C-alpha cells in the first residue's frame, strides 16, 4: 500500500525548495489552493527564511546568507537582518554583520539580542569601546550577559596598559627633550666658549700699529714654520714702517712697539709649546750657559747663544734658509730668525759684520720685551 501525502504535507514539501523565480508558479498554485478551500498557502519569503535557519543551524553560513539575501529582497524584516548578521559573523565578516545589526536595531530598537551580537562583532574587530556600549545596552534591555563584566575588566586593563604606555612615552619624550636641551645648552656653551676664545685671541693679537697678526697665527697653528718666520720678518718691518731691513736704523729698533713685539712673541710661544720665541732667545742669552745681560754687546757671548740655538755649527754661521731647521726638531730658541737676509744687508750699509749687527739687533729688541 502506497503512502500518500496529505495536501498540507505536500504544500510543506513544495515550500522547502521555493525560490524567488518561482513567483508565477506559486501564484497559480495558491489560486488553486484557494479554490479548493485550502487555508495553507505557499510563501517564498517564508520558505527562504526557514531554509536559511536550517543552513545556519548546520553552520552552512554561505547557504544561510544566500537564503537570507533572498528573504530580505522579498520581505526586509529585523529578524531576517539579525539572522543574516549571524551568518556573516560565522563567515568572520564582522563589518557586514554590524551593518545588518544596525538595520535590525533601527527596525526594532528594543531587541537586546541585536546589541549583544553587535557587541560580539565589535570585540572581534578589537573596538572595545563600541563593544562595551552594545553589551551595556543589551543588559539595559534585560539581557543577562557576563560579557559586559569580562570585557569591562579587560578594557580597564587595556586602559591601564595604555595609560602606563602613555606615561612611559611622555617620560621618554621628556627625557629626549631634556637631552636635546642639554645638548643645545652644551652647544651654545661651547659656541660661546669658542667665541670668547676667539675674542680673547683677537685681544691677544694686539697691535699699536693696527697690524693684522692672524696670518702669522695661522702659519704657526698649521706648523708652517718657515712661512711664519718670513711673516714675522714682514710684520716687524711693517711695525717700523719700513719695506726692507736695509732701511732699518737702530733708532727704529729702539722704538719698536712693545705691544707688537709681545704679540708676536706670545704667538710663537703658544704654538711651539714654549720652544720658540723672542723671549726664549732672551732667556738663553741671560742664562748661565751664555751669561749675557740684556743690552750687553758681546760678540763671544753671542756666538755661544748662536751655538746653543743652532745658528752656528762648528764655528761657522749657517746659510739662510737651507742651513736652518724649520720644524719642531730644531733646538729651543732656533726660531724666529726674523730677517736674517735683511740683517746682512743692514750690516753692509752700516759697514759692520753681520754677526755684530745681529748682536746689536737682538739686544735692542730684547730690551723691548
Short mmCIF file of C-alpha atoms in Angstrom, two decimals:
data_model
loop_
_atom_site.label_atom_id
_atom_site.label_comp_id
_atom_site.label_asym_id
_atom_site.label_seq_id
_atom_site.Cartn_x
_atom_site.Cartn_y
_atom_site.Cartn_z
CA UNK A 1 0.00 0.00 0.00
CA UNK A 2 1.47 3.30 -1.09
CA UNK A 3 1.66 6.13 1.49
CA UNK A 4 0.07 9.25 0.08
CA UNK A 5 0.93 12.76 1.32
CA UNK A 6 -1.83 14.87 2.65
CA UNK A 7 -2.44 18.18 0.95
CA UNK A 8 -0.83 20.02 3.87
CA UNK A 9 2.26 17.78 3.76
CA UNK A 10 2.53 18.29 0.03
CA UNK A 11 2.44 22.06 0.49
CA UNK A 12 5.19 21.78 3.11
CA UNK A 13 7.43 19.71 0.83
CA UNK A 14 6.98 22.11 -2.06
CA UNK A 15 7.79 25.07 0.23
CA UNK A 16 11.19 23.64 1.13
CA UNK A 17 12.58 24.31 -2.34
CA UNK A 18 10.88 27.54 -3.40
CA UNK A 19 12.96 30.36 -4.88
CA UNK A 20 12.06 33.95 -5.85
CA UNK A 21 11.99 32.95 -9.54
CA UNK A 22 9.10 30.58 -8.70
CA UNK A 23 6.78 33.53 -8.10
CA UNK A 24 4.42 32.81 -11.05
CA UNK A 25 4.19 29.13 -10.16
CA UNK A 26 3.43 29.97 -6.51
CA UNK A 27 0.78 32.48 -7.53
CA UNK A 28 -1.03 29.92 -9.70
CA UNK A 29 -0.77 27.16 -7.09
CA UNK A 30 -2.05 29.43 -4.32
CA UNK A 31 -5.02 30.35 -6.52
CA UNK A 32 -5.78 26.67 -6.99
CA UNK A 33 -5.48 26.01 -3.25
CA UNK A 34 -7.84 28.85 -2.54
CA UNK A 35 -10.37 27.45 -4.99
CA UNK A 36 -10.11 24.13 -3.18
CA UNK A 37 -10.87 25.87 0.12
CA UNK A 38 -7.34 25.32 1.49
CA UNK A 39 -6.17 27.59 4.33
CA UNK A 40 -2.45 26.88 3.99
CA UNK A 41 -0.65 28.63 1.15
CA UNK A 42 2.86 28.82 -0.26
CA UNK A 43 5.14 31.78 0.73
CA UNK A 44 8.52 32.17 -0.98
CA UNK A 45 9.92 34.59 1.65
CA UNK A 46 8.96 32.25 4.48
CA UNK A 47 10.37 29.30 2.61
CA UNK A 48 13.72 31.04 2.05
CA UNK A 49 13.84 32.21 5.67
CA UNK A 50 13.17 28.74 7.10
CA UNK A 51 15.73 27.21 4.80
CA UNK A 52 18.23 29.87 5.87
CA UNK A 53 17.64 28.99 9.53
CA UNK A 54 18.30 25.33 8.77
CA UNK A 55 21.55 26.18 6.99
CA UNK A 56 22.53 28.44 9.89
CA UNK A 57 21.86 25.65 12.35
CA UNK A 58 24.06 23.35 10.28
CA UNK A 59 26.76 26.08 10.11
CA UNK A 60 26.43 26.27 6.35
CA UNK A 61 26.92 30.02 6.57
CA UNK A 62 27.27 30.74 2.85
CA UNK A 63 23.99 28.96 2.01
CA UNK A 64 22.31 30.61 5.00
CA UNK A 65 23.44 34.07 3.87
CA UNK A 66 22.16 33.35 0.34
CA UNK A 67 18.69 32.39 1.57
CA UNK A 68 18.54 35.40 3.90
CA UNK A 69 19.53 37.61 0.95
CA UNK A 70 16.50 36.23 -0.94
CA UNK A 71 14.26 36.77 2.06
CA UNK A 72 15.36 40.39 2.55
CA UNK A 73 14.64 41.19 -1.11
CA UNK A 74 11.10 39.92 -0.61
CA UNK A 75 10.41 40.99 2.97
CA UNK A 76 13.14 43.01 4.82
CA UNK A 77 12.36 42.44 8.49
CA UNK A 78 14.52 42.99 11.60
CA UNK A 79 14.69 39.25 12.36
CA UNK A 80 15.99 38.47 8.87
CA UNK A 81 18.75 41.09 9.18
CA UNK A 82 19.62 39.60 12.58
CA UNK A 83 19.84 36.07 11.18
CA UNK A 84 21.92 37.19 8.21
CA UNK A 85 24.21 39.01 10.67
CA UNK A 86 24.73 35.64 12.36
CA UNK A 87 25.71 34.14 9.01
CA UNK A 88 28.15 36.98 8.36
CA UNK A 89 29.56 36.51 11.86
CA UNK A 90 30.08 32.82 11.15
CA UNK A 91 31.89 33.81 7.95
CA UNK A 92 34.06 36.19 10.03
CA UNK A 93 32.73 39.11 8.02
CA UNK A 94 32.21 41.27 11.08
CA UNK A 95 31.74 44.58 9.29
CA UNK A 96 28.78 43.23 7.28
CA UNK A 97 27.39 41.64 10.44
CA UNK A 98 27.47 45.05 12.14
CA UNK A 99 25.84 46.67 9.09
CA UNK A 100 22.92 44.18 9.26
CA UNK A 101 22.57 44.67 13.01
CA UNK A 102 22.47 48.43 12.51
CA UNK A 103 19.43 47.89 10.25
CA UNK A 104 17.90 45.44 12.69
CA UNK A 105 18.21 47.82 15.66
CA UNK A 106 16.76 50.62 13.55
CA UNK A 107 13.67 48.50 12.80
CA UNK A 108 13.36 47.07 16.33
CA UNK A 109 15.50 49.07 18.80
CA UNK A 110 14.29 47.16 21.88
CA UNK A 111 15.75 43.77 20.92
CA UNK A 112 18.55 43.07 23.39
CA UNK A 113 20.00 40.17 21.37
CA UNK A 114 20.72 42.52 18.47
CA UNK A 115 23.02 44.64 20.65
CA UNK A 116 24.62 41.58 22.20
CA UNK A 117 25.64 40.16 18.81
CA UNK A 118 26.82 43.55 17.62
CA UNK A 119 28.96 43.73 20.76
CA UNK A 120 30.48 40.36 19.82
CA UNK A 121 31.31 41.66 16.34
CA UNK A 122 32.97 44.77 17.73
CA UNK A 123 35.06 42.61 20.07
CA UNK A 124 36.31 40.67 17.05
CA UNK A 125 37.30 43.98 15.48
CA UNK A 126 39.03 44.99 18.75
CA UNK A 127 36.79 48.02 19.04
CA UNK A 128 36.24 47.54 22.74
CA UNK A 129 34.58 50.88 23.39
CA UNK A 130 31.79 50.11 20.91
CA UNK A 131 31.56 46.54 22.19
CA UNK A 132 31.08 47.78 25.76
CA UNK A 133 28.43 50.25 24.65
CA UNK A 134 26.45 47.47 22.89
CA UNK A 135 26.82 44.99 25.77
CA UNK A 136 25.69 47.69 28.16
CA UNK A 137 22.62 48.40 26.01
CA UNK A 138 21.82 44.69 25.89
CA UNK A 139 21.98 44.49 29.70
CA UNK A 140 19.82 47.61 29.97
CA UNK A 141 17.18 45.86 27.85
CA UNK A 142 17.23 42.89 30.23
CA UNK A 143 19.85 40.70 28.54
CA UNK A 144 21.84 38.85 31.16
CA UNK A 145 25.43 38.69 29.97
CA UNK A 146 28.76 38.02 31.63
CA UNK A 147 30.34 39.51 28.54
CA UNK A 148 29.92 43.04 29.84
CA UNK A 149 31.72 42.31 33.12
CA UNK A 150 34.51 40.37 31.46
CA UNK A 151 35.09 42.95 28.75
CA UNK A 152 34.91 45.80 31.24
CA UNK A 153 37.73 44.20 33.21
CA UNK A 154 39.70 43.58 30.03
CA UNK A 155 39.03 47.14 28.91
CA UNK A 156 40.14 48.53 32.24
CA UNK A 157 43.36 46.51 31.95
CA UNK A 158 43.80 47.81 28.42
CA UNK A 159 43.20 51.37 29.55
CA UNK A 160 45.67 50.89 32.38
CA UNK A 161 48.25 49.48 29.98
CA UNK A 162 47.64 52.31 27.55
CA UNK A 163 47.95 54.82 30.36
CA UNK A 164 51.19 53.23 31.50
CA UNK A 165 52.39 53.24 27.91
CA UNK A 166 51.34 56.87 27.54
CA UNK A 167 53.15 57.83 30.73
CA UNK A 168 56.25 55.91 29.60
CA UNK A 169 56.11 57.68 26.24
CA UNK A 170 55.71 61.05 27.93
CA UNK A 171 58.67 60.23 30.17
CA UNK A 172 60.71 59.18 27.13
CA UNK A 173 59.78 62.37 25.31
CA UNK A 174 60.57 64.45 28.38
CA UNK A 175 63.96 62.76 28.71
CA UNK A 176 64.57 63.23 24.99
CA UNK A 177 63.63 66.90 25.27
CA UNK A 178 65.91 67.19 28.28
CA UNK A 179 68.76 65.62 26.33
CA UNK A 180 68.08 67.97 23.44
CA UNK A 181 68.02 70.98 25.77
CA UNK A 182 71.22 69.84 27.46
CA UNK A 183 72.85 69.20 24.07
CA UNK A 184 71.71 72.61 22.85
CA UNK A 185 72.92 74.25 26.05
CA UNK A 186 76.24 72.45 25.68
CA UNK A 187 76.46 73.50 22.04
CA UNK A 188 75.72 77.11 22.94
CA UNK A 189 78.21 76.98 25.81
CA UNK A 190 80.86 75.56 23.51
CA UNK A 191 79.99 78.13 20.88
CA UNK A 192 80.20 80.89 23.47
CA UNK A 193 83.49 79.46 24.72
CA UNK A 194 84.83 79.42 21.16
CA UNK A 195 83.60 82.95 20.63
CA UNK A 196 85.26 84.12 23.82
CA UNK A 197 88.40 82.21 22.94
CA UNK A 198 88.46 83.84 19.51
CA UNK A 199 87.73 87.21 21.08
CA UNK A 200 90.43 86.62 23.65
CA UNK A 201 92.79 85.51 20.93
CA UNK A 202 91.98 88.63 18.92
CA UNK A 203 92.58 90.67 22.05
CA UNK A 204 95.90 88.90 22.39
CA UNK A 205 96.74 89.87 18.80
CA UNK A 206 97.06 93.49 19.86
CA UNK A 207 98.97 95.97 17.75
CA UNK A 208 99.92 99.57 18.30
CA UNK A 209 100.15 99.94 14.54
CA UNK A 210 96.91 98.22 13.54
CA UNK A 211 98.73 95.20 12.14
CA UNK A 212 96.79 92.01 11.39
CA UNK A 213 98.61 89.11 13.04
CA UNK A 214 96.08 86.45 12.05
CA UNK A 215 98.15 85.18 9.08
CA UNK A 216 101.11 84.71 11.43
CA UNK A 217 98.84 82.91 13.88
CA UNK A 218 97.53 80.60 11.14
CA UNK A 219 101.01 79.75 9.85
CA UNK A 220 102.12 78.89 13.37
CA UNK A 221 98.95 76.94 14.12
CA UNK A 222 99.46 74.86 10.96
CA UNK A 223 103.14 74.26 11.69
CA UNK A 224 104.31 76.20 8.63
CA UNK A 225 107.39 77.44 10.45
CA UNK A 226 109.35 78.97 7.55
CA UNK A 227 106.31 80.92 6.36
CA UNK A 228 105.75 82.01 9.95
CA UNK A 229 109.35 83.21 10.15
CA UNK A 230 109.00 85.14 6.90
CA UNK A 231 105.69 86.59 8.07
CA UNK A 232 107.31 87.66 11.36
CA UNK A 233 110.03 89.49 9.46
CA UNK A 234 107.47 91.20 7.21
CA UNK A 235 105.28 92.30 10.12
CA UNK A 236 108.28 93.63 12.03
CA UNK A 237 109.14 95.82 9.04
CA UNK A 238 105.51 96.92 8.87
CA UNK A 239 105.57 97.84 12.56
CA UNK A 240 108.61 100.03 11.91
CA UNK A 241 107.11 101.49 8.74
CA UNK A 242 109.86 100.07 6.53
CA UNK A 243 109.75 97.87 3.44
CA UNK A 244 113.09 96.06 3.87
CA UNK A 245 115.70 95.52 6.54
CA UNK A 246 118.24 97.57 4.63
CA UNK A 247 116.24 100.65 5.54
CA UNK A 248 116.10 99.91 9.27
CA UNK A 249 118.14 102.02 11.73
CA UNK A 250 118.99 101.33 15.35
CA UNK A 251 116.52 104.03 16.31
CA UNK A 252 113.77 102.07 14.55
CA UNK A 253 114.55 99.05 16.68
CA UNK A 254 114.85 101.15 19.84
CA UNK A 255 111.35 102.48 19.18
CA UNK A 256 109.88 99.16 18.10
CA UNK A 257 106.31 98.96 19.51
CA UNK A 258 106.39 96.75 22.60
CA UNK A 259 102.81 95.60 22.13
CA UNK A 260 103.51 94.23 18.67
CA UNK A 261 106.75 92.56 19.73
CA UNK A 262 104.99 90.86 22.64
CA UNK A 263 102.07 89.80 20.44
CA UNK A 264 104.41 88.03 18.02
CA UNK A 265 106.37 86.52 20.89
CA UNK A 266 103.18 85.14 22.51
CA UNK A 267 102.11 83.55 19.24
CA UNK A 268 105.47 81.81 18.80
CA UNK A 269 105.42 80.63 22.39
CA UNK A 270 101.84 79.34 22.19
CA UNK A 271 102.08 77.30 19.01
CA UNK A 272 105.57 75.91 19.67
CA UNK A 273 104.68 74.88 23.22
CA UNK A 274 107.25 77.32 24.56
CA UNK A 275 110.09 76.15 22.31
CA UNK A 276 110.39 79.19 20.00
CA UNK A 277 110.06 82.93 20.51
CA UNK A 278 111.96 86.15 21.23
CA UNK A 279 111.65 85.64 24.96
CA UNK A 280 113.09 82.11 24.64
CA UNK A 281 116.13 83.59 22.88
CA UNK A 282 116.41 86.31 25.54
CA UNK A 283 116.24 83.76 28.36
CA UNK A 284 119.02 81.70 26.76
CA UNK A 285 121.07 84.93 26.38
CA UNK A 286 120.74 85.67 30.09
CA UNK A 287 121.17 82.03 31.17
CA UNK A 288 124.35 80.83 32.97
CA UNK A 289 125.31 78.98 29.78
CA UNK A 290 125.78 82.29 27.97
CA UNK A 291 125.97 84.76 30.84
CA UNK A 292 124.78 87.72 28.81
CA UNK A 293 122.84 90.71 30.04
CA UNK A 294 120.03 92.48 28.22
CA UNK A 295 121.55 95.37 26.30
CA UNK A 296 125.08 93.99 26.53
CA UNK A 297 127.08 93.88 23.26
CA UNK A 298 129.39 90.88 23.50
CA UNK A 299 130.21 89.01 20.32
CA UNK A 300 131.75 85.99 22.07
CA UNK A 301 128.69 85.50 24.22
CA UNK A 302 126.52 85.95 21.17
CA UNK A 303 128.44 83.14 19.49
CA UNK A 304 127.59 80.95 22.48
CA UNK A 305 123.94 81.85 22.01
CA UNK A 306 124.15 81.01 18.30
CA UNK A 307 125.75 77.66 19.08
CA UNK A 308 123.04 76.80 21.63
CA UNK A 309 120.08 77.72 19.40
CA UNK A 310 121.65 76.22 16.25
CA UNK A 311 122.53 79.32 14.23
CA UNK A 312 126.18 78.23 14.09
CA UNK A 313 127.78 74.86 13.52
CA UNK A 314 131.44 74.03 14.15
CA UNK A 315 132.14 77.75 14.46
CA UNK A 316 130.54 78.65 11.13
CA UNK A 317 127.39 80.69 10.72
CA UNK A 318 124.68 78.83 8.77
CA UNK A 319 123.36 79.93 5.39
CA UNK A 320 119.75 81.11 5.07
CA UNK A 321 117.43 79.38 4.51
CA UNK A 322 118.99 76.00 3.71
CA UNK A 323 121.10 75.83 6.86
CA UNK A 324 118.23 76.37 9.27
CA UNK A 325 115.65 73.94 10.62
CA UNK A 326 112.02 74.92 10.11
CA UNK A 327 110.30 72.29 12.22
CA UNK A 328 109.90 71.32 15.86
CA UNK A 329 113.06 69.21 15.74
CA UNK A 330 115.01 72.46 15.86
CA UNK A 331 116.80 73.47 19.05
CA UNK A 332 114.95 75.68 21.55
CA UNK A 333 115.19 79.34 20.50
CA UNK A 334 116.13 78.44 16.91
CA UNK A 335 113.15 80.44 15.62
CA UNK A 336 112.22 83.09 14.76
CA UNK A 337 115.18 84.25 12.66
CA UNK A 338 113.26 87.41 11.68
CA UNK A 339 115.12 88.94 8.78
CA UNK A 340 118.37 87.03 8.52
CA UNK A 341 118.89 88.21 4.93
CA UNK A 342 117.87 91.75 5.85
CA UNK A 343 120.39 91.86 8.66
CA UNK A 344 123.18 91.06 6.20
CA UNK A 345 122.05 93.98 4.03
CA UNK A 346 121.87 96.19 7.09
CA UNK A 347 125.40 95.19 8.06
CA UNK A 348 126.70 96.10 4.63
CA UNK A 349 125.03 99.51 4.83
CA UNK A 350 126.48 100.40 8.24
CA UNK A 351 129.86 98.87 7.43
CA UNK A 352 129.80 96.23 10.17
CA UNK A 353 129.97 92.47 10.19
CA UNK A 354 126.55 90.89 10.08
CA UNK A 355 127.19 88.90 13.24
CA UNK A 356 127.86 92.06 15.22
CA UNK A 357 124.74 93.63 13.79
CA UNK A 358 122.79 90.60 14.98
CA UNK A 359 124.16 91.18 18.46
CA UNK A 360 123.04 94.80 18.33
CA UNK A 361 119.68 93.93 16.82
CA UNK A 362 118.89 91.23 19.35
CA UNK A 363 119.99 93.27 22.34
CA UNK A 364 117.90 96.24 21.30
CA UNK A 365 114.79 94.10 20.80
CA UNK A 366 115.39 92.02 23.93
CA UNK A 367 115.14 95.27 25.87
CA UNK A 368 111.71 95.92 24.33
CA UNK A 369 110.16 92.67 25.59
#
